[in-house]
């Protein structure tokens, strides 16, 4: 059983931190005449039509009409967080029935609209059709057919004793949707997110071009010998004598090595090495000298080189010269040949080093057939991104395409094929993009180098590395189920969010700067009046007031209490229920004249407007224990658990939406505030 308080607008007590729930009862300001001026004001997503009218009642001399036009964009004024429920079903067991839970309304993090868009944008691997149907059922609240409108009049309270500010001179007519019909089904064009089934192959490649690169050298040289040293021994005096001569020649060798590179038929000189080097008779070497250069190949450059050198070894020659000689020996003349023998030592060229290198590269045409089948979505478009740049777009459900590209073995690179399918649904002005990210196929070239002598052959072979989601989830053929009650629930939520935002903006735009400290007070008053007149039962008023006040960023508390059912009076029957308290921080000083009493220690006595309750025929009867103080009559509650001044109470700062489909609400993370004053009021039951 829910319980609601009413208030006597002629008697107030100061509220500094906490306020017991008060529903303002205003029965005047009904006769409005003589329209003077009409104009439109745009507040957020709603249109407010304003009429300035004179009034014969009190200081309310203007009239302002607010036409509530709730739509899905008003969910941006409700704050929540993701429910801690696992995909893809997002279900919790609620009363032995598994139902998706998307939102945690206990924690204000981001707007409910942002959360809804986030869920609707998820791909088919993250959410089942059953859960997605729940989200689209929520979105169906944007397409309500309003069959009947009603209106209530609410009146701001003056904020100073002289009633000088313009703010309180307006009474507000709120026109809201009283009766409406939800759509019979999902909107045309709405669908479950798209998903792909992908196959590929076989991969093929063929050589279509060749590039040859050769580095070589041309060698020139000349040799000049010179006598470096000599020695001899022996004699040539008489026949038969031998003289030995040893001649040692070194060589001055001038050489020049010319290095060339031939780039696929185009030749250029890239280095010259030249010098003169002395080679001893024993031999020696020049070089070998290797010169390298960077040469361009298709898509790349490589280092190429050629080598040149000269090798000398020692060479020996012998020459024998016969020389006729005669001499006297023992008084005899001897004639004959003497021998002059000469040995020459000098270096001669033994070998030439001339090494050229040839590099052969090949261009390949690589082809990979792809077969893609697209399921679900409304008008899906499949995008094939090649190497993250070139994109091919397809609007078909069956796609057969050959991915073909050229690659040189001189510049092998991984070729990436990324596949995505996008689809969009629109919810009034919202466009929701759903994307199936199928993954990436990488065609990987592998180097294969073969050599033959000084020739190097650069080949490629190819393999495929895949992280492709070949097949969509098993649940994609399930049906989405439409829930009209979700559309109704969230339409009510949108209407309250629209009203809460409009009222708060109205107060901010019209209240005097000096009265900004009372902004929550005025919001509370206006929202309370709306609930009092707009709803037929206490339970409706109870829930909607708590929802509206919390949407105005007013922290709230619920307290258990036993309250006398005055409809059974004089029989004293008490009903267990909840009292609502709100922390509105301050109320204007002019409402400081009401008296509240502490008659039994920590029990508060709440004043009741008996006259209005009985003689003005309120539609809800106040209740409590009767008590008299002088000529003032009022009622008290039975139990001692009702908060009193000085007591600390837990307040919650969350949008109070405890019973709405696809969401959870829990009483968590309250803050403590001490009650410094309580504004008087009354409670009732239906």
XYZ file of C-alpha atoms in Angstrom:
686
model
C 0.000 0.000 0.000
C 1.408 3.373 -0.953
C 0.888 6.552 1.097
C 0.944 10.182 0.048
C 1.213 13.448 1.997
C -0.698 16.606 1.235
C 0.169 20.100 2.420
C -1.506 23.183 3.751
C -0.117 26.008 1.643
C -1.008 28.526 4.365
C 1.159 26.894 7.069
C 4.775 25.852 6.435
C 7.723 25.097 8.692
C 11.344 25.662 7.703
C 12.984 22.845 5.788
C 16.779 23.105 5.577
C 17.931 19.572 4.768
C 14.981 17.197 4.562
C 11.388 17.514 3.453
C 8.590 15.079 4.060
C 6.637 14.407 0.879
C 4.095 17.134 0.277
C 1.462 17.198 -2.429
C 0.194 20.696 -2.912
C -3.555 21.084 -3.149
C -4.580 24.063 -5.243
C -8.228 24.466 -6.104
C -8.207 28.028 -7.312
C -6.874 29.911 -10.346
C -9.270 28.146 -12.680
C -11.077 30.991 -14.476
C -8.838 32.335 -17.229
C -10.049 34.876 -19.781
C -9.030 37.504 -22.326
C -6.089 36.082 -24.205
C -3.645 38.919 -24.815
C -0.616 37.370 -26.493
C 0.504 33.987 -27.877
C 4.013 32.850 -28.692
C 6.073 29.653 -28.840
C 9.063 28.813 -26.700
C 11.278 25.812 -27.499
C 12.530 24.062 -24.378
C 14.724 21.053 -25.110
C 12.679 18.516 -27.038
C 9.316 20.005 -26.067
C 7.310 22.930 -27.403
C 5.817 25.270 -24.863
C 3.002 27.499 -26.026
C 2.734 30.545 -23.821
C -0.370 32.609 -23.295
C -0.347 35.805 -21.238
C -3.708 36.150 -19.565
C -5.095 38.247 -16.737
C -6.410 36.464 -13.642
C -8.755 37.512 -10.883
C -7.097 35.249 -8.345
C -4.298 36.394 -6.083
C -1.176 37.462 -7.938
C -1.402 34.958 -10.814
C -1.809 37.352 -13.701
C -0.270 35.267 -16.502
C -0.881 31.869 -17.908
C 1.726 29.615 -19.456
C 0.778 26.400 -21.248
C 3.198 23.541 -21.566
C 2.392 20.920 -24.169
C 4.265 17.749 -23.324
C 5.421 16.004 -26.477
C 7.441 13.112 -25.097
C 9.743 11.309 -27.469
C 12.652 8.973 -27.221
C 15.145 11.839 -27.058
C 13.783 12.686 -23.609
C 15.575 9.608 -22.286
C 18.717 11.755 -22.340
C 17.384 13.366 -19.153
C 17.334 10.030 -17.310
C 20.661 8.804 -15.996
C 21.639 5.211 -15.366
C 24.391 2.711 -16.095
C 24.804 -0.628 -17.834
C 23.345 -3.550 -15.946
C 25.932 -6.105 -14.888
C 24.416 -8.853 -17.029
C 26.317 -11.059 -19.435
C 25.783 -10.966 -23.201
C 24.375 -12.129 -25.519
C 21.067 -12.748 -23.709
C 21.423 -10.156 -20.919
C 18.842 -12.102 -18.943
C 18.146 -12.381 -15.232
C 15.741 -14.745 -13.558
C 12.857 -12.491 -12.521
C 10.095 -14.364 -10.705
C 11.122 -17.602 -12.417
C 10.993 -15.943 -15.802
C 14.106 -14.990 -17.686
C 13.927 -11.474 -18.983
C 16.623 -9.217 -20.457
C 17.968 -6.555 -18.112
C 19.845 -3.712 -19.797
C 19.891 -0.792 -17.385
C 20.879 -0.241 -13.786
C 18.826 2.745 -12.668
C 20.510 2.866 -9.267
C 23.697 4.478 -10.569
C 23.712 7.766 -12.477
C 26.564 7.542 -14.990
C 25.331 8.387 -18.476
C 21.976 9.118 -20.051
C 19.559 6.295 -20.646
C 19.381 7.391 -24.283
C 23.135 6.851 -24.692
C 22.842 3.419 -23.104
C 19.955 2.475 -25.397
C 21.851 3.609 -28.504
C 24.894 1.662 -27.334
C 22.861 -1.530 -26.972
C 21.097 -1.035 -30.306
C 24.466 -0.525 -32.017
C 25.860 -3.857 -30.849
C 26.486 -6.520 -33.448
C 24.812 -9.880 -33.708
C 27.606 -11.686 -31.860
C 26.901 -9.611 -28.748
C 23.126 -9.755 -28.541
C 20.415 -12.274 -29.358
C 17.205 -11.493 -31.293
C 15.226 -11.990 -28.084
C 17.226 -9.294 -26.292
C 17.342 -7.025 -29.348
C 13.564 -7.254 -29.663
C 13.348 -5.889 -26.127
C 15.462 -2.881 -27.093
C 13.333 -2.187 -30.171
C 10.240 -2.503 -27.987
C 11.643 0.295 -25.827
C 12.345 2.321 -28.970
C 8.721 1.801 -30.031
C 7.785 4.317 -27.347
C 8.715 6.928 -29.950
C 5.672 5.942 -32.024
C 2.821 6.180 -29.522
C -0.592 7.139 -30.838
C -1.959 9.685 -28.362
C -5.755 9.305 -28.354
C -6.621 11.719 -25.558
C -4.914 14.590 -23.792
C -5.644 16.073 -20.431
C -4.387 19.094 -18.537
C -3.620 20.219 -15.015
C -2.982 23.669 -13.586
C -0.017 24.122 -11.287
C 0.966 27.316 -9.491
C 4.403 28.447 -8.322
C 4.613 29.701 -4.731
C 5.860 33.231 -3.955
C 9.435 33.343 -2.763
C 9.358 36.570 -0.778
C 6.917 38.284 1.519
C 6.101 41.078 -0.888
C 5.506 38.694 -3.787
C 7.487 41.031 -6.033
C 9.165 38.624 -8.412
C 7.586 37.755 -11.765
C 8.206 34.052 -11.275
C 5.181 33.479 -9.030
C 2.806 35.493 -11.209
C 2.421 32.637 -13.680
C 0.194 29.669 -13.310
C 1.074 26.828 -15.605
C -1.249 24.620 -17.620
C 0.366 21.307 -18.434
C -1.205 19.409 -21.315
C -0.102 15.786 -21.247
C -0.949 12.474 -22.878
C -3.717 10.877 -20.856
C -4.597 7.981 -23.137
C -2.489 6.482 -25.877
C -1.993 3.316 -27.858
C 1.338 1.631 -28.467
C 2.270 0.420 -31.956
C 0.932 -3.002 -32.851
C 4.374 -4.236 -33.908
C 7.884 -3.128 -34.734
C 8.245 -0.284 -37.205
C 8.682 -1.090 -40.864
C 12.366 -1.310 -41.669
C 13.415 -2.344 -38.186
C 15.486 -5.492 -38.125
C 17.992 -7.557 -36.231
C 21.618 -6.466 -36.894
C 23.332 -7.864 -40.018
C 25.812 -10.737 -40.013
C 27.888 -12.572 -42.612
C 28.790 -16.090 -43.645
C 32.171 -16.047 -45.418
C 34.149 -18.604 -47.399
C 37.217 -18.107 -49.585
C 39.755 -19.779 -51.833
C 41.569 -21.301 -53.448
C 44.431 -18.795 -53.355
C 46.408 -18.614 -56.603
C 49.412 -16.674 -57.902
C 51.309 -16.393 -61.180
C 54.471 -14.603 -62.311
C 53.636 -11.782 -64.700
C 56.859 -9.783 -64.823
C 60.611 -9.984 -64.157
C 63.203 -7.459 -63.052
C 66.923 -8.170 -63.338
C 69.728 -6.296 -61.625
C 73.449 -6.986 -62.291
C 76.490 -5.445 -60.679
C 79.786 -6.029 -62.564
C 83.294 -4.599 -62.913
C 85.718 -3.866 -65.838
C 89.431 -4.173 -64.965
C 92.399 -2.414 -66.655
C 96.076 -2.479 -65.566
C 99.677 -1.969 -66.728
C 103.023 -3.323 -65.336
C 106.404 -1.573 -65.232
C 109.415 -3.506 -63.826
C 112.482 -1.990 -62.253
C 115.652 -3.483 -60.767
C 115.269 -3.372 -57.104
C 118.497 -5.209 -56.092
C 121.208 -7.599 -57.347
C 124.266 -9.590 -56.283
C 126.795 -11.935 -57.903
C 129.708 -14.260 -57.117
C 132.189 -16.322 -59.080
C 134.790 -15.526 -61.804
C 135.057 -15.447 -65.546
C 138.945 -15.445 -65.766
C 139.679 -18.831 -67.202
C 137.933 -21.360 -69.200
C 135.474 -23.324 -67.105
C 134.909 -20.525 -64.623
C 131.295 -19.705 -63.509
C 129.923 -16.427 -62.456
C 126.464 -16.236 -60.888
C 124.372 -13.071 -61.135
C 121.101 -12.550 -59.192
C 118.757 -9.763 -60.349
C 115.601 -8.830 -58.357
C 112.906 -6.826 -60.152
C 109.889 -5.255 -58.513
C 106.903 -4.008 -60.519
C 104.914 -0.807 -60.478
C 101.353 -1.866 -61.330
C 98.819 0.721 -62.344
C 95.243 -0.545 -62.117
C 91.733 0.825 -62.587
C 88.519 -1.016 -61.611
C 85.258 0.314 -63.106
C 82.078 -0.801 -61.313
C 78.756 -0.808 -63.156
C 75.167 -1.694 -62.360
C 72.688 -2.786 -64.971
C 69.140 -2.087 -63.802
C 66.852 -4.068 -66.033
C 68.735 -2.962 -69.188
C 69.880 0.461 -68.025
C 73.604 0.635 -67.176
C 75.328 3.178 -64.961
C 78.798 3.508 -63.454
C 78.671 3.662 -59.718
C 82.338 3.445 -58.605
C 85.935 3.673 -59.869
C 88.926 2.411 -57.908
C 92.371 3.174 -59.388
C 95.946 3.449 -58.123
C 99.560 2.418 -58.647
C 100.893 -0.262 -56.387
C 104.420 -1.701 -56.143
C 104.501 -5.441 -56.230
C 107.756 -7.047 -54.946
C 109.476 -9.760 -56.933
C 108.074 -12.289 -54.509
C 104.546 -11.478 -55.656
C 101.533 -9.874 -54.008
C 97.908 -8.859 -54.473
C 95.894 -5.853 -55.365
C 92.511 -6.121 -53.653
C 90.202 -7.803 -53.965
C 88.166 -4.630 -53.825
C 84.397 -4.896 -53.359
C 82.276 -1.890 -54.130
C 78.549 -1.791 -53.340
C 75.727 0.571 -54.122
C 72.025 0.932 -53.470
C 69.989 0.168 -56.522
C 66.286 0.591 -57.081
C 64.093 -2.414 -57.578
C 60.284 -2.342 -57.874
C 58.883 -0.997 -54.669
C 62.161 -1.131 -52.850
C 65.929 -0.790 -53.064
C 68.682 -3.279 -52.359
C 72.419 -3.327 -51.860
C 74.330 -4.740 -54.848
C 78.079 -5.293 -55.243
C 80.860 -6.435 -57.546
C 84.455 -7.443 -56.743
C 87.778 -6.954 -58.588
C 91.366 -7.886 -57.765
C 94.820 -8.859 -59.179
C 97.103 -11.562 -57.851
C 100.882 -11.744 -58.650
C 103.341 -14.564 -58.013
C 107.123 -14.752 -58.167
C 108.662 -15.763 -61.499
C 112.303 -16.871 -62.117
C 114.272 -16.946 -65.360
C 117.797 -18.239 -65.978
C 120.169 -17.157 -68.779
C 123.649 -18.681 -69.417
C 126.226 -16.768 -71.361
C 129.348 -18.502 -72.664
C 132.462 -16.315 -72.698
C 135.673 -17.480 -74.387
C 138.665 -17.208 -72.124
C 142.380 -18.184 -72.247
C 144.834 -18.211 -69.497
C 148.351 -19.585 -68.658
C 148.473 -22.342 -66.275
C 151.722 -24.065 -65.516
C 153.362 -22.233 -68.439
C 150.652 -23.548 -70.614
C 148.010 -21.578 -72.367
C 144.484 -22.875 -71.768
C 141.616 -21.663 -73.883
C 137.942 -22.364 -73.554
C 134.568 -21.025 -72.332
C 133.730 -19.439 -69.048
C 130.031 -19.256 -68.041
C 128.163 -16.170 -66.955
C 124.874 -17.336 -65.399
C 122.134 -14.771 -64.624
C 118.988 -15.376 -62.571
C 116.126 -12.854 -62.750
C 113.316 -12.708 -60.172
C 110.145 -10.631 -60.821
C 106.365 -10.773 -60.202
C 103.979 -11.884 -62.847
C 100.136 -11.704 -62.925
C 98.762 -14.986 -61.744
C 94.991 -14.399 -61.659
C 92.306 -11.780 -62.001
C 89.348 -11.598 -59.616
C 86.239 -10.353 -61.379
C 82.994 -11.187 -59.592
C 79.657 -9.860 -60.828
C 76.327 -10.533 -59.076
C 72.891 -10.873 -60.647
C 69.616 -10.418 -58.767
C 66.325 -11.511 -60.362
C 62.929 -10.413 -58.942
C 59.437 -11.469 -59.979
C 56.072 -9.744 -60.024
C 53.098 -11.882 -59.024
C 49.391 -11.541 -59.701
C 47.678 -12.930 -56.591
C 43.984 -13.837 -56.642
C 41.688 -14.865 -53.795
C 37.993 -15.606 -54.476
C 35.573 -14.539 -51.697
C 32.018 -15.718 -51.146
C 29.899 -13.693 -48.686
C 26.291 -14.275 -47.658
C 24.640 -11.472 -45.658
C 21.863 -12.286 -43.186
C 19.421 -9.935 -41.420
C 19.685 -6.167 -41.416
C 17.394 -3.832 -43.327
C 19.484 -2.563 -46.221
C 22.958 -3.830 -45.350
C 26.062 -2.708 -47.201
C 29.167 -4.862 -47.133
C 32.534 -3.127 -47.292
C 35.704 -4.947 -48.312
C 38.774 -2.932 -47.362
C 41.973 -3.889 -49.126
C 45.074 -2.858 -47.189
C 42.845 -0.448 -45.187
C 42.605 1.968 -48.119
C 40.810 0.704 -51.173
C 37.209 -0.224 -50.414
C 34.704 -2.188 -52.445
C 31.058 -1.720 -51.436
C 28.276 -4.193 -52.097
C 24.567 -3.878 -51.409
C 23.704 -7.461 -52.283
C 22.914 -10.365 -49.993
C 25.039 -12.764 -52.074
C 28.509 -11.512 -52.937
C 31.072 -13.312 -55.094
C 34.215 -11.329 -55.733
C 37.824 -12.016 -56.671
C 40.347 -10.055 -54.679
C 43.304 -9.576 -56.986
C 46.483 -7.589 -56.586
C 50.080 -7.366 -57.829
C 53.131 -7.749 -55.664
C 56.874 -7.857 -56.385
C 59.203 -10.237 -54.652
C 61.454 -7.223 -54.150
C 58.800 -5.625 -51.914
C 56.739 -8.361 -50.296
C 54.017 -7.092 -47.972
C 51.156 -8.638 -46.091
C 47.955 -7.914 -47.979
C 45.016 -7.393 -45.620
C 41.378 -7.905 -46.536
C 38.985 -6.519 -43.936
C 35.274 -7.247 -44.220
C 32.504 -5.271 -42.536
C 28.777 -5.133 -43.079
C 26.908 -2.018 -41.975
C 23.233 -1.356 -41.643
C 21.212 1.550 -40.296
C 17.810 1.808 -38.707
C 16.219 5.088 -37.775
C 14.147 5.851 -34.710
C 12.553 9.209 -35.465
C 15.626 11.475 -35.596
C 18.056 8.854 -34.318
C 20.092 6.837 -36.795
C 21.494 3.642 -35.340
C 24.384 2.047 -37.154
C 24.827 -1.692 -36.665
C 28.054 -3.254 -37.863
C 29.150 -6.824 -38.338
C 32.934 -6.892 -38.160
C 33.719 -10.150 -39.930
C 37.444 -9.848 -39.329
C 40.578 -9.820 -41.465
C 42.196 -12.138 -43.974
C 45.949 -11.636 -44.306
C 47.685 -12.938 -47.427
C 51.244 -13.471 -46.288
C 54.147 -13.600 -48.829
C 57.035 -15.842 -47.864
C 60.509 -15.238 -49.335
C 62.111 -18.095 -51.237
C 65.672 -17.297 -52.438
C 67.515 -19.661 -54.759
C 71.150 -19.248 -55.879
C 73.095 -20.464 -58.870
C 76.699 -19.259 -58.881
C 76.562 -15.517 -58.391
C 72.909 -15.296 -59.470
C 70.170 -14.851 -56.872
C 66.554 -15.669 -57.700
C 63.900 -14.108 -55.430
C 60.618 -16.032 -55.450
C 57.502 -15.812 -53.281
C 54.988 -18.294 -52.071
C 51.774 -17.282 -50.327
C 49.737 -18.398 -47.334
C 46.578 -17.117 -45.607
C 46.275 -16.072 -41.982
C 42.662 -15.641 -40.924
C 40.773 -14.253 -37.960
C 37.558 -14.199 -39.974
C 34.318 -15.090 -38.260
C 33.321 -17.584 -40.925
C 29.810 -18.214 -39.665
C 27.404 -15.972 -37.709
C 26.118 -17.056 -34.266
C 23.675 -19.923 -34.060
C 20.882 -17.717 -32.756
C 20.533 -15.393 -35.760
C 17.492 -17.257 -37.094
C 15.507 -16.661 -33.904
C 12.653 -14.192 -34.021
C 12.490 -10.839 -32.287
C 9.488 -10.535 -29.968
C 7.607 -7.254 -29.664
C 6.606 -6.160 -26.157
C 4.061 -3.346 -26.211
C 4.294 -2.956 -22.425
C 7.888 -1.855 -22.772
C 6.784 0.859 -25.176
C 4.163 1.995 -22.671
C 6.564 1.951 -19.720
C 9.198 4.014 -21.459
C 6.665 6.431 -22.913
C 5.578 7.234 -19.348
C 9.240 7.599 -18.433
C 9.847 9.938 -21.370
C 6.833 12.039 -20.431
C 8.045 12.442 -16.861
C 11.613 13.156 -18.029
C 10.266 15.734 -20.465
C 8.181 17.365 -17.745
C 11.005 17.327 -15.184
C 13.415 18.985 -17.590
C 10.862 21.531 -18.763
C 9.886 22.530 -15.220
C 13.500 22.833 -14.088
C 14.403 24.910 -17.150
C 11.352 27.095 -16.605
C 12.406 27.754 -13.017
C 16.006 28.500 -14.010
C 14.886 30.885 -16.746
C 12.359 32.834 -14.696
C 13.438 32.802 -11.051
C 15.348 35.776 -9.656
C 19.068 35.218 -9.228
C 18.747 35.933 -5.511
C 16.192 33.128 -5.200
C 18.247 30.426 -6.910
C 18.811 28.790 -3.503
C 15.111 27.895 -3.521
C 15.149 26.307 -6.948
C 14.664 22.750 -5.648
C 11.866 23.967 -3.398
C 9.932 25.396 -6.328
C 10.587 22.351 -8.470
C 9.241 20.177 -5.662
C 6.110 22.307 -5.374
C 5.358 22.256 -9.119
C 6.037 18.527 -9.587
C 3.930 17.695 -6.526
C 0.945 19.615 -7.854
C 1.179 17.922 -11.241
C 1.149 14.466 -9.683
C -1.773 15.384 -7.407
C -4.010 16.299 -10.318
C -2.773 14.007 -13.079
C -3.140 10.582 -11.465
C -6.225 8.818 -10.189
C -4.821 6.499 -7.546
C -2.431 6.900 -4.657
C -0.085 4.276 -6.030
C 0.186 6.199 -9.315
C 0.732 9.460 -7.512
C 3.243 7.841 -5.147
C 5.404 6.357 -7.894
C 5.227 9.296 -10.272
C 6.012 11.870 -7.601
C 9.062 9.969 -6.477
C 10.129 9.557 -10.085
C 9.613 13.233 -10.973
C 11.317 14.568 -7.855
C 14.335 12.317 -8.340
C 14.565 13.423 -11.980
C 14.832 16.969 -10.673
C 18.056 15.847 -8.991
C 16.427 15.955 -5.576
C 17.721 13.236 -3.276
C 15.060 11.206 -1.530
C 14.432 8.747 1.300
C 11.711 6.242 2.120
C 10.741 5.550 5.736
C 8.490 2.793 7.067
C 5.537 4.058 9.102
C 2.195 2.945 10.507
C -0.522 5.403 9.598
C -4.093 5.620 10.836
C -6.735 4.900 8.209
C -9.105 7.762 8.865
C -11.722 6.241 6.598
C -12.412 3.747 9.427
C -12.570 6.444 12.099
C -13.503 6.325 14.971
C -12.126 2.805 14.781
C -8.340 3.130 14.963
C -6.879 0.995 12.244
C -3.287 1.486 11.158
C -1.790 0.585 7.836
C 1.894 -0.053 7.259
C 3.346 2.048 4.508
C 6.193 4.259 3.378
C 6.695 7.970 3.833
C 8.715 9.937 1.298
C 11.301 12.499 2.355
C 13.147 14.910 0.025
C 16.280 16.926 0.546
C 15.559 20.297 -1.033
C 18.135 22.146 1.096
C 16.177 25.352 1.720
C 12.698 26.867 1.591
C 11.923 30.588 1.514
C 11.908 32.399 4.846
C 8.282 33.451 4.358
C 7.231 29.848 5.062
C 8.781 30.003 8.517
C 5.601 30.702 10.443
C 4.165 27.201 10.780
C 4.631 25.362 14.049
C 5.651 21.758 14.477
C 5.579 19.947 17.833
C 7.609 17.288 19.557
C 5.106 15.699 21.926
C 6.859 12.484 22.920
C 10.604 12.757 22.781
C 11.672 12.081 19.226
C 8.234 11.899 17.631
C 7.326 14.630 15.180
C 3.770 15.914 14.863
C 2.789 16.862 11.324
C 0.132 19.522 10.886
C -2.920 18.829 8.733
C -5.207 21.217 6.954
C -8.447 19.906 8.434
C -10.594 22.552 6.750
C -9.489 21.693 3.225
C -9.541 18.002 3.987
C -13.190 17.938 5.078
C -14.960 21.001 3.759
C -13.328 21.302 0.337
C -13.948 17.628 -0.342
C -10.428 16.438 -1.178
C -10.464 13.189 -3.078
C -8.099 11.639 -0.508
C -8.853 11.605 3.220
C -6.030 12.584 5.606
C -5.358 10.258 8.515
C -3.343 10.007 11.738
C -4.022 10.195 15.489
C -6.181 13.211 16.426
C -4.544 15.761 18.731
C -5.538 19.240 19.866
C -3.396 22.190 20.875
C -5.424 25.250 21.661
C -7.702 25.833 18.698
C -5.459 23.877 16.258
C -6.418 20.322 15.345
C -4.031 17.920 13.658
C -3.103 14.247 13.438
C -0.076 12.223 14.474
C 1.315 8.894 13.379
C 1.254 5.902 15.675
C 4.840 4.720 15.620
C 8.024 6.369 16.863
C 10.134 5.451 13.833
C 9.209 8.526 11.799
C 12.309 10.744 11.453
C 12.539 13.717 13.770
C 14.610 16.878 13.762
C 18.224 16.084 14.495
C 18.010 12.521 13.227
C 20.281 11.341 10.422
C 18.618 9.694 7.465
C 19.893 7.990 4.325
C 19.136 9.822 1.089
C 19.483 8.367 -2.394
C 20.622 10.301 -5.426
C 19.219 8.209 -8.268
C 16.270 8.386 -10.620
C 13.622 6.377 -8.789
C 12.243 4.028 -11.435
C 11.899 0.749 -9.557
C 9.304 -1.034 -11.680
C 10.054 -0.734 -15.361
C 10.733 -3.569 -17.737
C 14.317 -4.342 -18.849
C 15.837 -2.412 -15.939
C 16.810 -3.030 -12.339
C 16.776 -0.677 -9.393
C 18.381 -1.200 -6.024
C 18.834 0.977 -2.984
C 22.581 1.466 -3.021
C 25.207 4.054 -2.096
C 23.042 6.415 -0.057
C 24.414 9.511 1.623
C 23.610 10.580 5.179
C 22.022 13.937 5.925
C 20.833 15.323 9.246
C 17.291 16.630 9.417
C 17.289 20.219 10.635
C 13.631 20.970 9.962
C 10.567 19.254 8.535
C 7.845 20.948 6.567
C 4.371 19.975 7.797
C 2.109 17.831 5.719
C -0.409 15.014 5.723
C -0.652 11.469 4.430
C -3.502 9.567 2.847
C -4.421 6.257 1.294
C -6.653 5.418 -1.604
